[in-house]
Structure formats: C-alpha cells, structure tokens
CSV table of C-alpha atoms and ligand atoms in Angstrom, one decimal:
chain,number,residue,atom,x,y,z
K,1271,MET,CA,0.0,0.0,0.0
K,1272,THR,CA,1.5,3.3,-0.9
K,1273,THR,CA,0.2,6.6,0.2
K,1274,LEU,CA,1.1,9.9,-1.5
K,1275,LEU,CA,0.6,12.9,0.7
K,1276,PHE,CA,1.0,16.4,-0.3
K,1277,VAL,CA,3.3,18.4,1.9
K,1278,SER,CA,3.2,22.1,2.1
K,1279,LEU,CA,5.7,24.7,3.1
K,1280,ALA,CA,4.8,26.5,6.2
K,1281,ILE,CA,7.6,28.9,6.8
K,1282,LEU,CA,5.6,31.4,8.6
K,1283,PHE,CA,4.0,31.7,12.0
K,1284,PHE,CA,1.0,29.7,12.8
K,1285,SER,CA,-2.1,31.6,13.8
K,1286,SER,CA,-5.7,30.9,14.1
K,1287,PHE,CA,-7.3,29.7,11.0
K,1288,ASP,CA,-10.3,28.0,9.4
K,1289,LEU,CA,-9.7,24.5,8.1
K,1290,HIS,CA,-12.9,24.6,6.1
K,1291,THR,CA,-12.0,27.5,3.7
K,1292,THR,CA,-13.4,26.5,0.4
K,1293,THR,CA,-11.8,28.2,-2.5
K,1294,ALA,CA,-11.9,27.2,-6.2
K,1295,GLY,CA,-9.0,24.8,-6.8
K,1296,CYS,CA,-8.5,24.0,-3.1
K,1297,ASP,CA,-10.0,20.5,-3.3
K,1298,ASP,CA,-7.8,18.2,-1.3
K,1299,THR,CA,-8.6,14.9,-3.0
K,1300,VAL,CA,-6.6,14.3,-6.2
K,1301,HIS,CA,-5.3,11.1,-7.7
K,1302,ASP,CA,-1.9,10.4,-9.2
K,1303,GLN,CA,-1.4,8.1,-12.3
K,1304,GLY,CA,-0.1,5.3,-10.1
K,1305,GLY,CA,-3.5,5.1,-8.5
K,1306,SER,CA,-2.1,5.9,-5.0
K,1307,ASN,CA,-4.2,8.1,-2.8
K,1308,LEU,CA,-3.2,11.7,-2.5
K,1309,VAL,CA,-3.9,14.2,0.2
K,1310,GLN,CA,-3.1,17.7,-0.8
K,1311,VAL,CA,-1.8,20.1,1.8
K,1312,ILE,CA,-1.6,23.6,0.6
K,1313,HIS,CA,1.3,26.0,0.8
K,1314,VAL,CA,1.1,28.5,3.6
K,1315,ASN,CA,1.1,31.4,1.2
K,1316,SER,CA,-1.3,30.0,-1.3
K,1317,PRO,CA,-4.9,31.2,-1.5
K,1318,CYS,CA,-6.0,27.9,0.0
K,1319,SER,CA,-3.8,28.1,3.0
K,1320,PRO,CA,-5.2,28.8,6.5
K,1321,PHE,CA,-1.7,29.9,7.5
K,1322,ARG,CA,-1.1,32.5,4.8
K,1323,PRO,CA,0.2,35.8,6.2
K,1324,LYS,CA,-2.2,38.7,6.1
K,1325,THR,CA,0.5,41.0,4.7
K,1326,PRO,CA,3.1,39.1,2.6
K,1327,LEU,CA,6.7,39.7,3.7
K,1328,SER,CA,9.2,41.4,1.3
K,1329,TRP,CA,11.8,39.2,-0.3
K,1330,GLN,CA,14.5,40.5,2.0
K,1331,ASP,CA,12.4,40.0,5.1
K,1332,SER,CA,11.4,36.5,4.2
K,1333,VAL,CA,15.1,35.5,3.6
K,1334,LEU,CA,16.0,37.1,7.0
K,1335,GLN,CA,13.2,35.2,8.7
K,1336,MET,CA,14.2,31.9,7.2
K,1337,GLN,CA,17.8,32.5,8.3
K,1338,SER,CA,16.7,33.3,11.8
K,1339,ASN,CA,14.6,30.1,11.9
K,1340,ASP,CA,17.6,28.1,10.7
K,1341,LYS,CA,19.7,29.5,13.5
K,1342,ALA,CA,17.2,28.3,16.0
K,1343,ARG,CA,16.9,25.0,14.2
K,1344,LEU,CA,20.6,24.3,14.3
K,1345,GLN,CA,20.6,25.1,18.0
K,1346,TYR,CA,17.8,22.6,18.5
K,1347,LEU,CA,19.4,19.9,16.4
K,1348,SER,CA,22.7,20.4,18.2
K,1349,SER,CA,20.9,20.1,21.5
K,1350,LEU,CA,19.7,16.6,20.6
K,1351,VAL,CA,22.5,14.6,21.9
K,1352,ALA,CA,22.0,11.5,24.1
K,1353,PRO,CA,21.5,11.4,27.0
K,1354,ARG,CA,18.8,13.9,26.4
K,1355,SER,CA,18.5,17.0,28.4
K,1356,ILE,CA,15.1,18.4,29.3
K,1357,VAL,CA,16.6,21.8,30.0
K,1358,PRO,CA,15.3,24.1,27.4
K,1359,ILE,CA,18.2,25.3,25.1
K,1360,ALA,CA,19.2,28.9,25.3
K,1361,SER,CA,16.9,29.4,28.3
K,1362,GLY,CA,15.8,33.0,28.9
K,1363,ARG,CA,16.1,33.8,25.2
K,1364,ALA,CA,13.2,33.4,22.8
K,1365,VAL,CA,14.3,30.6,20.4
K,1366,THR,CA,11.6,30.1,17.9
K,1367,GLN,CA,11.9,27.3,15.5
K,1368,ASN,CA,9.0,27.2,13.1
K,1369,PRO,CA,8.1,24.1,11.2
K,1370,THR,CA,8.7,24.1,7.5
K,1371,TYR,CA,6.3,21.4,6.2
K,1372,ILE,CA,2.9,20.2,7.3
K,1373,VAL,CA,0.7,17.3,6.3
K,1374,LYS,CA,-3.0,16.7,6.9
K,1375,ALA,CA,-3.7,13.9,9.4
K,1376,LYS,CA,-7.0,12.6,10.6
K,1377,ILE,CA,-7.1,11.3,14.1
K,1378,GLY,CA,-9.8,9.3,16.1
K,1379,THR,CA,-13.3,8.0,15.3
K,1380,PRO,CA,-15.0,10.0,13.9
K,1381,ALA,CA,-11.9,11.6,12.5
K,1382,GLN,CA,-10.6,15.0,13.7
K,1383,THR,CA,-8.4,16.8,11.2
K,1384,LEU,CA,-5.1,18.4,12.1
K,1385,LEU,CA,-2.3,19.9,10.0
K,1386,MET,CA,0.7,18.4,11.6
K,1387,ALA,CA,4.3,19.6,11.0
K,1388,VAL,CA,6.6,16.8,9.7
K,1389,ASP,CA,10.1,16.6,11.0
K,1390,THR,CA,12.6,14.0,9.7
K,1391,SER,CA,15.0,14.6,12.6
K,1392,ASN,CA,12.5,13.8,15.3
K,1393,ASP,CA,10.7,10.6,16.4
K,1394,ALA,CA,7.9,11.9,18.5
K,1395,ALA,CA,4.3,12.5,17.4
K,1396,TRP,CA,2.4,14.8,19.6
K,1397,ILE,CA,-0.8,16.9,19.2
K,1398,PRO,CA,-2.4,19.6,21.3
K,1399,CYS,CA,-5.4,18.1,23.2
K,1400,THR,CA,-8.4,19.7,24.7
K,1401,ALA,CA,-7.7,22.1,27.6
K,1402,CYS,CA,-4.0,22.3,26.7
K,1403,VAL,CA,-2.5,25.2,28.7
K,1404,GLY,CA,-0.2,27.3,26.5
K,1405,CYS,CA,-1.1,25.7,23.1
K,1406,SER,CA,-1.4,28.4,20.5
K,1407,THR,CA,-4.4,27.2,18.6
K,1408,ALA,CA,-8.1,26.8,18.6
K,1409,ALA,CA,-7.7,23.5,16.6
K,1410,THR,CA,-7.0,20.9,19.3
K,1411,PHE,CA,-7.9,17.2,19.4
K,1412,THR,CA,-10.7,16.3,21.7
K,1413,PRO,CA,-10.1,12.8,23.1
K,1414,ALA,CA,-13.7,12.6,24.6
K,1415,LYS,CA,-15.2,12.8,21.1
K,1416,SER,CA,-13.2,9.8,19.8
K,1417,THR,CA,-14.6,6.3,20.5
K,1418,THR,CA,-11.2,4.7,19.7
K,1419,PHE,CA,-9.0,6.9,22.0
K,1420,LYS,CA,-7.1,5.1,24.7
K,1421,PRO,CA,-4.6,6.4,27.3
K,1422,VAL,CA,-1.4,4.5,27.5
K,1423,GLY,CA,-0.7,3.2,31.0
K,1424,CYS,CA,2.5,3.3,32.9
K,1425,GLY,CA,3.2,-0.4,32.5
K,1426,ALA,CA,3.0,-0.3,28.7
K,1427,PRO,CA,6.2,-0.9,26.8
K,1428,GLN,CA,5.7,2.4,24.9
K,1429,CYS,CA,6.1,4.3,28.2
K,1430,ASN,CA,9.7,3.2,28.3
K,1431,GLN,CA,10.3,4.7,24.8
K,1432,VAL,CA,9.5,8.3,25.7
K,1433,PRO,CA,12.0,10.6,27.2
K,1434,ASN,CA,11.7,11.3,30.9
K,1435,PRO,CA,8.5,9.3,31.5
K,1436,SER,CA,6.7,10.2,34.7
K,1437,CYS,CA,3.9,8.1,36.3
K,1438,GLY,CA,2.1,10.2,38.8
K,1439,GLY,CA,-1.3,8.7,38.1
K,1440,THR,CA,-2.0,5.7,36.0
K,1441,ALA,CA,-1.3,7.3,32.6
K,1442,CYS,CA,2.2,7.6,31.2
K,1443,GLY,CA,3.3,11.2,31.1
K,1444,PHE,CA,6.4,12.7,29.6
K,1445,ASN,CA,8.1,16.1,29.2
K,1446,VAL,CA,10.1,17.1,26.2
K,1447,THR,CA,11.7,20.2,24.8
K,1448,TYR,CA,11.2,21.3,21.2
K,1449,GLY,CA,13.1,24.4,20.0
K,1450,GLY,CA,12.7,26.9,22.8
K,1451,SER,CA,9.5,25.2,24.1
K,1452,THR,CA,8.8,22.7,26.7
K,1453,ILE,CA,5.9,20.3,26.4
K,1454,ALA,CA,4.1,18.2,29.1
K,1455,ALA,CA,2.1,15.4,27.5
K,1456,SER,CA,0.4,12.1,28.3
K,1457,LEU,CA,0.9,9.1,26.1
K,1458,ALA,CA,-2.2,7.9,24.2
K,1459,GLN,CA,-3.3,5.8,21.2
K,1460,ASP,CA,-5.8,6.3,18.5
K,1461,ASN,CA,-6.3,5.7,14.8
K,1462,ILE,CA,-4.4,8.0,12.5
K,1463,THR,CA,-5.3,8.4,8.8
K,1464,LEU,CA,-2.8,9.8,6.3
K,1465,ALA,CA,-4.3,10.0,2.9
K,1466,THR,CA,-6.5,7.0,2.9
K,1467,ASP,CA,-4.4,4.6,4.9
K,1468,SER,CA,-5.6,4.2,8.4
K,1469,VAL,CA,-3.2,3.1,11.2
K,1470,ARG,CA,-5.0,1.7,14.3
K,1471,GLY,CA,-3.7,2.3,17.7
K,1472,PHE,CA,-1.1,4.8,16.8
K,1473,THR,CA,0.9,6.0,19.8
K,1474,PHE,CA,1.3,9.8,20.3
K,1475,GLY,CA,1.6,12.4,23.0
K,1476,CYS,CA,-1.5,14.4,24.0
K,1477,ILE,CA,-0.1,17.8,24.9
K,1478,GLN,CA,-1.5,19.2,28.2
K,1479,LYS,CA,0.8,22.0,28.7
K,1480,ALA,CA,3.2,23.9,26.5
K,1481,THR,CA,5.5,26.9,27.0
K,1482,GLY,CA,7.3,29.0,24.4
K,1483,THR,CA,6.5,29.5,20.8
K,1484,SER,CA,8.2,26.6,19.0
K,1485,VAL,CA,5.4,24.1,19.3
K,1486,PRO,CA,3.8,23.6,15.9
K,1487,ALA,CA,0.1,24.8,16.3
K,1488,GLN,CA,-1.5,21.5,15.4
K,1489,GLY,CA,1.2,19.0,16.4
K,1490,LEU,CA,4.3,17.3,15.2
K,1491,LEU,CA,4.7,14.1,13.1
K,1492,GLY,CA,8.2,12.7,13.6
K,1493,LEU,CA,9.6,10.8,10.5
K,1494,GLY,CA,12.9,10.0,12.3
K,1495,ARG,CA,14.2,6.5,12.8
K,1496,GLY,CA,13.6,5.9,16.5
K,1497,PRO,CA,11.2,3.4,18.1
K,1498,LEU,CA,8.1,5.7,18.4
K,1499,SER,CA,8.3,7.4,15.1
K,1500,LEU,CA,5.6,7.0,12.4
K,1501,LEU,CA,8.0,4.8,10.4
K,1502,SER,CA,8.6,2.4,13.3
K,1503,GLN,CA,5.0,2.2,14.2
K,1504,THR,CA,3.9,1.4,10.6
K,1505,SER,CA,6.8,-0.9,9.7
K,1506,SER,CA,4.4,-3.7,8.7
K,1507,LEU,CA,2.4,-1.4,6.5
K,1508,TYR,CA,5.2,0.7,4.9
K,1509,GLN,CA,8.3,-1.5,5.6
K,1510,SER,CA,10.2,1.6,6.9
K,1511,ILE,CA,10.5,3.1,3.5
K,1512,PHE,CA,9.3,6.6,2.5
K,1513,SER,CA,10.3,9.3,0.1
K,1514,TYR,CA,9.5,13.0,-0.2
K,1515,CYS,CA,9.8,15.6,-2.9
K,1516,LEU,CA,10.1,19.2,-1.7
K,1517,PRO,CA,8.6,21.8,-3.9
K,1518,SER,CA,10.5,24.6,-5.6
K,1519,TYR,CA,10.9,27.7,-3.6
K,1520,LYS,CA,10.0,29.7,-6.7
K,1521,SER,CA,6.8,27.9,-7.4
K,1522,PRO,CA,3.5,29.8,-6.6
K,1523,SER,CA,1.8,26.6,-5.5
K,1524,PHE,CA,4.6,25.2,-3.3
K,1525,THR,CA,3.2,21.7,-3.1
K,1526,GLY,CA,5.3,18.7,-2.7
K,1527,SER,CA,4.6,15.1,-1.7
K,1528,LEU,CA,5.4,12.4,0.8
K,1529,ARG,CA,5.1,8.8,-0.4
K,1530,LEU,CA,4.9,6.2,2.3
K,1531,GLY,CA,5.8,2.6,1.6
K,1532,PRO,CA,7.9,0.8,-1.1
K,1533,ASN,CA,5.3,0.9,-3.9
K,1534,SER,CA,5.5,3.5,-6.8
K,1535,GLN,CA,8.9,4.7,-5.7
K,1536,PRO,CA,11.1,5.7,-8.7
K,1537,ILE,CA,13.6,2.9,-8.0
K,1538,ARG,CA,15.3,3.0,-11.4
K,1539,LEU,CA,16.0,6.7,-11.3
K,1540,LEU,CA,17.4,6.8,-7.8
K,1541,LYS,CA,21.1,6.8,-6.9
K,1542,TYR,CA,22.0,5.8,-3.4
K,1543,THR,CA,24.4,6.5,-0.6
K,1544,PRO,CA,24.5,4.4,2.7
K,1545,LEU,CA,22.6,5.7,5.7
K,1546,LEU,CA,24.7,5.9,8.8
K,1547,LYS,CA,23.5,5.5,12.4
K,1548,ASN,CA,24.8,7.7,15.1
K,1549,PRO,CA,24.0,6.6,18.6
K,1550,ARG,CA,24.5,10.2,19.9
K,1551,ARG,CA,21.7,11.4,17.7
K,1552,SER,CA,19.7,8.3,17.0
K,1553,SER,CA,16.7,9.9,15.2
K,1554,PHE,CA,18.8,11.6,12.5
K,1555,TYR,CA,19.5,10.5,8.9
K,1556,TYR,CA,23.3,10.7,8.6
K,1557,VAL,CA,25.2,10.2,5.4
K,1558,ASN,CA,28.9,10.3,4.5
K,1559,LEU,CA,29.7,13.6,2.8
K,1560,MET,CA,33.2,13.3,1.3
K,1561,GLY,CA,33.7,16.4,-0.7
K,1562,ILE,CA,32.1,19.3,-2.6
K,1563,ARG,CA,32.5,20.4,-6.2
K,1564,VAL,CA,31.9,23.9,-7.4
K,1565,GLY,CA,31.3,23.7,-11.1
K,1566,ARG,CA,34.0,21.2,-12.2
K,1567,ARG,CA,36.4,22.0,-9.5
K,1568,VAL,CA,36.6,19.8,-6.4
K,1569,VAL,CA,37.2,22.2,-3.5
K,1570,ASN,CA,40.0,21.7,-1.1
K,1571,ILE,CA,38.4,21.0,2.3
K,1572,PRO,CA,40.1,19.2,5.2
K,1573,PRO,CA,38.5,15.8,5.7
K,1574,SER,CA,37.9,16.6,9.4
K,1575,ALA,CA,35.1,19.0,8.3
K,1576,PHE,CA,33.1,16.0,7.2
K,1577,ALA,CA,34.2,13.4,9.9
K,1578,PHE,CA,31.4,11.1,11.1
K,1579,ASP,CA,31.9,10.6,14.9
K,1580,PRO,CA,29.6,8.3,16.9
K,1581,LYS,CA,31.1,9.6,20.1
K,1582,THR,CA,30.3,13.3,19.5
K,1583,GLY,CA,27.4,13.1,17.1
K,1584,ALA,CA,29.4,14.9,14.4
K,1585,GLY,CA,28.6,14.3,10.7
K,1586,THR,CA,26.3,15.2,7.9
K,1587,VAL,CA,22.5,14.9,8.1
K,1588,PHE,CA,19.6,15.4,5.7
K,1589,ASP,CA,17.0,17.5,7.5
K,1590,SER,CA,13.4,18.7,6.6
K,1591,GLY,CA,13.4,21.6,9.1
K,1592,THR,CA,16.4,23.7,8.1
K,1593,VAL,CA,16.0,25.8,4.9
K,1594,PHE,CA,19.5,26.7,3.9
K,1595,THR,CA,22.4,24.1,4.0
K,1596,ILE,CA,24.8,24.7,6.9
K,1597,LEU,CA,28.4,23.6,6.6
K,1598,VAL,CA,31.1,23.6,9.2
K,1599,LYS,CA,33.2,26.8,8.8
K,1600,ALA,CA,36.2,25.2,7.0
K,1601,ALA,CA,33.9,23.7,4.4
K,1602,TYR,CA,31.7,26.7,3.9
K,1603,THR,CA,34.6,29.1,3.6
K,1604,ALA,CA,36.3,26.9,0.9
K,1605,VAL,CA,33.0,26.6,-1.1
K,1606,ARG,CA,32.3,30.3,-0.8
K,1607,ASP,CA,35.8,31.3,-1.8
K,1608,GLU,CA,35.7,29.1,-4.9
K,1609,VAL,CA,32.3,30.6,-5.9
K,1610,ARG,CA,33.8,34.1,-5.5
K,1611,ARG,CA,37.0,33.0,-7.4
K,1612,GLN,CA,34.8,31.8,-10.3
K,1613,MET,CA,32.9,35.1,-10.2
K,1614,GLY,CA,36.1,37.0,-10.8
K,1615,LYS,CA,35.9,40.7,-10.1
K,1616,ALA,CA,32.2,41.0,-9.6
K,1617,VAL,CA,31.3,43.0,-6.5
K,1618,VAL,CA,30.3,40.9,-3.5
K,1619,SER,CA,27.6,42.1,-1.0
K,1620,THR,CA,25.8,40.6,1.9
K,1621,LEU,CA,22.2,39.9,3.0
K,1622,GLY,CA,21.8,39.0,6.6
K,1623,GLY,CA,23.8,35.8,7.1
K,1624,PHE,CA,24.5,35.4,3.4
K,1625,ASP,CA,28.0,36.8,2.6
K,1626,THR,CA,28.2,36.1,-1.1
K,1627,CYS,CA,25.6,38.1,-3.0
K,1628,TYR,CA,25.8,39.7,-6.5
K,1629,THR,CA,23.8,42.1,-8.6
K,1630,VAL,CA,25.2,40.4,-11.8
K,1631,PRO,CA,24.2,36.9,-13.0
K,1632,ILE,CA,26.0,34.2,-11.1
K,1633,THR,CA,28.2,32.2,-13.5
K,1634,VAL,CA,28.8,29.1,-11.3
K,1635,PRO,CA,26.7,26.5,-13.0
K,1636,THR,CA,26.4,23.7,-10.4
K,1637,ILE,CA,27.5,22.7,-6.9
K,1638,THR,CA,27.9,18.9,-6.2
K,1639,PHE,CA,27.7,17.2,-2.9
K,1640,MET,CA,29.9,14.2,-3.2
K,1641,PHE,CA,28.6,11.4,-0.9
K,1642,SER,CA,29.8,7.8,-0.8
K,1643,GLY,CA,28.5,6.3,-4.0
K,1644,LEU,CA,26.4,9.3,-4.9
K,1645,ASN,CA,27.2,12.7,-6.5
K,1646,MET,CA,24.2,15.0,-5.9
K,1647,THR,CA,24.5,17.8,-8.4
K,1648,LEU,CA,22.5,20.9,-7.6
K,1649,PRO,CA,21.3,23.2,-10.4
K,1650,GLN,CA,21.5,26.9,-9.7
K,1651,ASP,CA,17.9,27.1,-8.4
K,1652,ASN,CA,19.1,24.8,-5.5
K,1653,PHE,CA,22.0,27.0,-4.3
K,1654,ILE,CA,21.3,30.5,-5.5
K,1655,ILE,CA,18.4,32.5,-4.1
K,1656,ARG,CA,17.3,35.4,-6.3
K,1657,SER,CA,15.2,38.4,-5.3
K,1658,SER,CA,11.8,38.5,-7.0
K,1659,ALA,CA,12.9,41.5,-9.0
K,1660,GLY,CA,16.0,39.6,-10.1
K,1661,THR,CA,18.4,42.3,-9.0
K,1662,THR,CA,20.1,40.3,-6.2
K,1663,SER,CA,21.4,36.7,-6.1
K,1664,CYS,CA,23.0,35.1,-3.1
K,1665,LEU,CA,24.8,31.8,-2.4
K,1666,ALA,CA,22.1,30.2,-0.3
K,1667,MET,CA,24.2,28.3,2.3
K,1668,ALA,CA,25.7,29.3,5.6
K,1669,ALA,CA,28.6,28.5,7.9
K,1670,ALA,CA,27.9,26.8,11.3
K,1671,PRO,CA,28.8,29.1,14.2
K,1672,ASP,CA,32.3,28.5,15.5
K,1673,SER,CA,31.2,27.9,19.1
K,1674,ASN,CA,29.5,24.6,18.0
K,1675,VAL,CA,32.6,22.5,18.7
K,1676,ASN,CA,30.9,19.6,20.3
K,1677,SER,CA,28.2,19.1,17.8
K,1678,VAL,CA,29.8,19.7,14.4
K,1679,LEU,CA,26.9,19.0,12.1
K,1680,ASN,CA,26.7,19.6,8.3
K,1681,VAL,CA,23.0,19.9,7.5
K,1682,ILE,CA,21.7,19.3,4.0
K,1683,ALA,CA,18.7,21.5,4.1
K,1684,THR,CA,15.4,21.9,2.1
K,1685,PHE,CA,16.5,24.6,-0.3
K,1686,GLN,CA,19.2,22.2,-1.5
K,1687,GLN,CA,16.7,19.3,-1.6
K,1688,GLN,CA,14.0,21.0,-3.6
K,1689,ASN,CA,12.8,19.3,-6.7
K,1690,GLN,CA,14.6,16.1,-5.9
K,1691,ARG,CA,13.0,12.9,-4.6
K,1692,ILE,CA,14.7,11.8,-1.4
K,1693,LEU,CA,14.1,8.2,-0.5
K,1694,ILE,CA,14.8,6.8,2.9
K,1695,ASP,CA,15.1,3.0,2.9
K,1696,LEU,CA,15.8,1.8,6.5
K,1697,PRO,CA,15.8,-2.0,5.8
K,1698,ASN,CA,18.6,-1.6,3.3
K,1699,SER,CA,20.1,1.3,5.2
K,1700,LYS,CA,20.4,3.7,2.2
K,1701,LEU,CA,19.3,7.1,1.1
K,1702,GLY,CA,18.3,7.7,-2.5
K,1703,VAL,CA,18.2,10.8,-4.6
K,1704,ALA,CA,16.5,11.4,-8.0
K,1705,ARG,CA,15.8,14.6,-9.8
K,1706,GLU,CA,12.0,15.3,-10.0
K,1707,ARG,CA,9.8,18.2,-10.7
K,1708,CYS,CA,7.5,18.1,-7.7
K,1709,SER,CA,5.7,21.3,-8.1
G,2950,NAG,C1,-10.3,3.0,14.2
G,2950,NAG,O1,-10.0,1.7,14.6
G,2950,NAG,C2,-11.0,0.9,15.0
G,2950,NAG,C3,-10.5,-0.4,15.5
G,2950,NAG,O2,-9.6,-0.2,16.6
G,2950,NAG,C4,-12.0,0.7,13.8
G,2950,NAG,O3,-13.1,-0.1,14.2
G,2950,NAG,C5,-12.4,2.0,13.3
G,2950,NAG,O4,-13.2,1.9,12.1
G,2950,NAG,C6,-11.3,2.9,13.0
G,2950,NAG,N1,-11.7,4.2,12.6
G,2950,NAG,C7,-11.3,4.9,11.6
G,2950,NAG,C8,-11.8,6.3,11.4
G,2950,NAG,O5,-10.5,4.4,10.8
G,2951,NAG,C1,6.6,17.7,33.5
G,2951,NAG,O1,6.0,19.0,33.4
G,2951,NAG,C2,4.9,19.1,34.4
G,2951,NAG,C3,4.1,20.4,34.0
G,2951,NAG,O2,5.0,21.5,33.7
G,2951,NAG,C4,5.4,19.1,35.8
G,2951,NAG,O3,4.4,19.2,36.7
G,2951,NAG,C5,6.2,17.8,36.0
G,2951,NAG,O4,6.8,17.7,37.3
G,2951,NAG,C6,7.2,17.5,34.9
G,2951,NAG,N1,7.7,16.1,35.0
G,2951,NAG,C7,9.0,15.8,35.0
G,2951,NAG,C8,9.3,14.4,35.0
G,2951,NAG,O5,9.9,16.7,34.8
G,2952,NAG,C1,31.8,12.0,-8.1
G,2952,NAG,O1,32.6,13.0,-8.7
G,2952,NAG,C2,34.0,12.8,-8.5
G,2952,NAG,C3,34.7,14.0,-9.0
G,2952,NAG,O2,34.2,14.5,-10.1
G,2952,NAG,C4,34.4,11.5,-9.2
G,2952,NAG,O3,35.8,11.3,-9.0
G,2952,NAG,C5,33.6,10.4,-8.6
G,2952,NAG,O4,33.9,9.2,-9.2
G,2952,NAG,C6,32.1,10.6,-8.7
G,2952,NAG,N1,31.4,9.6,-7.9
G,2952,NAG,C7,30.3,8.9,-8.4
G,2952,NAG,C8,29.7,7.9,-7.5
G,2952,NAG,O5,29.9,9.1,-9.5
C-alpha cells in the first residue's frame, strides 16, 4: 500500500485559521497516475492556506526570517544529543523554530483533522489536546469525542520509549523540549489516517501544557528513525520506506509530496548512498559527505570537516526543518571562496547571514555534494536564491557558528533538496536521490 501525501511549506508563523475554507482549486482529493491516494496540503502562502500571512513579507524580510529560523533549528538539532537533556536550550532567550512542512492527518473516530508539522529529525508524534494550557491554537484534538481513543498506561512498553517518563497517576506522562518550548504530554493511542491509509492504535503524546512559541500549532509528526516514530509504528504497512519531494521555492503553488511505503517509488531513477546510524543522535538520517565540487572543481576541504563521529554526534545529516544548508566553517569558507573566485571581479555584497551576493548573473553552473557512491549535483535554483525583481542573487548556504565545537553538524537543508525525490530505505540502510519536478 502506498500513500502519497502532499506536503506544504509553512515557513511562517501559525495563527488561528479556518480549516474549512473553500476556494476554487483547493479541493484536497486528487489522484496520481499510479492510483495511489493523495492528500493535498496547501502552501502556507497559497490562497487555499489557512496559514497565509495577512500581509506578505518582502523578499529580504522572508530571507532574513528563514535565516533566523535556521539558526534556532541548528541550536535545536545540536541540543539533541543522548542522554537527552530536558533543560530548554538557550533558556531565557526566545528561540523560535517554526516548522517548514505540514501534512493533513485525521485522528480518532470520527476523524478530527489536524495539520501536523513533519520533522525527519524527530521521532515523536504529539498533538495539542483539549484544555491544553499554552497551546497556541483553537484547533485541538478532543479525546472525549473519539470512540477509539485510549490512554497508554505506565506499565505499557511504549512508556519506556518516551524521554523522561513520569507516572504520577496511571497514565504515562512525559516532558520534552522542542526548540525553545517545553511540552508536558500524556501518552495515548488512537487511529491516525494519512491520505486513505488508516493506522490503528497509533501512539502519540496528547499535549496538556506547553511553554514557548516553537510548538507547531497542530502538532508534530516525527519521521525520524527511533522506536516511536511513524516509520517504526507502521513498519508492517510501509516497511520503513518513504520518500519525499520538496517543492520549488520559486513555485507559486509550493506543493510537494510524501510517499509512504515501497510501492510506486522511482527505483530506477534513484542513486544511493549508505545511511549511517549515530547513537548520539539516533533519530537523524546521517550520510557520508566526502567532498564538494563547485562547477567542475573539487574544493580543497580538510576531511575533518566531514568526519562522522559516533562519540560526539558529528557528521552530515539530511533535515526537513532547516531551509539553507549549513556547513562547518572550513567547508563553507572553501566553497564560498571558490564561488567568489569563479565570479572574478564582480562586487560581492551581503544579505543577513549570506555573505556572497551579487547584482550580476552568477556564472557558477552547479554545486555537487559528493557522498559515498552518490554525487548529488545541484542546479543553480538549488544553491542561488534570487530576489523576485531579479536584481540580487546570493549563495544560499551558511557557515555553522564557531562555538559549536561539540556538535559539528553539516545539515543538507530543504532549499538544496527542492525538486529532488529523497528516499529513505531503512531495511537496506540507504538514502536515494533522484531529480524530480515536484511542483
Ligand atoms: C479505528 O480503529 C477501529 C479499531 O480499533 C476501527 O473499528 C475504526 O473503524 C477505525 N476508525 C477509523 C476512522 O478508521
Ligand atoms: C513535567 O511537566 C509538568 C508540568 O509542567 C510538571 O508538573 C512535572 O513535574 C514535569 N515532570 C517531569 C518528570 O519533569
Ligand atoms: C563523483 O565525482 C567525483 C569528482 O568529479 C568523481 O571522482 C567520482 O567518481 C564521482 N562519484 C560517483 C559515485 O559518481
């Protein structure tokens, strides 16, 4: 059984909204040629989106906002090292890490619809439940209205899989941090339906209390590789295989897809690199990045910049929550210098965290990430961000802050992944990449 879900880009803040907006062209049932079921989730800025901002941001402001979200995201990813701490990172400062993509999920009997954020670097699923204190939304899940809802008891094996379980009463409770937020939830089970596939007895956290502003308004659906993630819970249905195609940042519709299960995957088009498992950050999808090519030239980067280290958690990951690829400083600087060298005497300017911007056309044709067994070549649209007026173009990558010595992560982010199908195959421990126009 394969399910194709449309994923949408939700860069901006969640606010109150109406799920039942009906606009021409906003029908969410469409069918692909393979006969899989599709659920369309709309882009945050599209006319169909309940999240669309009232006043659109300028190009500069939206770039700066994405950069600032990325900063918070990197802090959060870096904080995820075992044994997990429940101390909020950067306490006292507002660290807001907004979700990038959301999918439509139906939970309970009869079904209650929530637009959940998807996060490939997280295992947990949690949703705001009735009477949640500090949740930011009117759209919560009401357990009392579902005939199939069940609390998970303290003795249940799932209770040992959540971080910091607490068993004051009979229900299994747990506390986690997400970005700058803390969440207190109780563990529960109910049906979840994604597209038309229904999973019975799906285990998730029912949020009772939240602080901070990083909690996605209608919950989180973790697609990481740990024991409580959607993948692990549906392994008999989907065999721990899924793929996603993230839409073009230039496209007005910004609609991509998530395909769950082994069927209808573009097996013949995919090229693979091994997935690595890092016990320090067990949810993440690590790969072995070995080098970077700018145009035809392989850039001189010390191998230590890419070292995979199970002791510290260092290495390279694919992430769905970071927008612009982050490289450790030595790697970023070498790539940037080579781009500047190939640009010759053209005048360089900056835009927020981007230090390599031009007002003339950028002549570097491609950048290639060289992974073991797989060269992922990015066309310009995947590494150059251009202003809508076309007057400014910047190299859309960033250097990790120097202070991050213990958690040196290179993050292959969504701007670099756009219009590519990324396949995660856990049984065979590999990650596949194929060019695809997904929007
Ligand atoms: C939920 O699961 C129960 C069995 O546990 C089933 O009877 C019911 O039809 C399911 N509901 C939905 C909406 O799929
Ligand atoms: C979890 O958070 C709740 C509410 O903030 C608090 O009462 C409880 O003591 C916390 N539990 C643990 C194990 O930290
Ligand atoms: C990737 O590109 C490098 C440099 O151009 C080349 O040496 C290598 O063989 C390529 N790897 C694959 C898997 O194609």
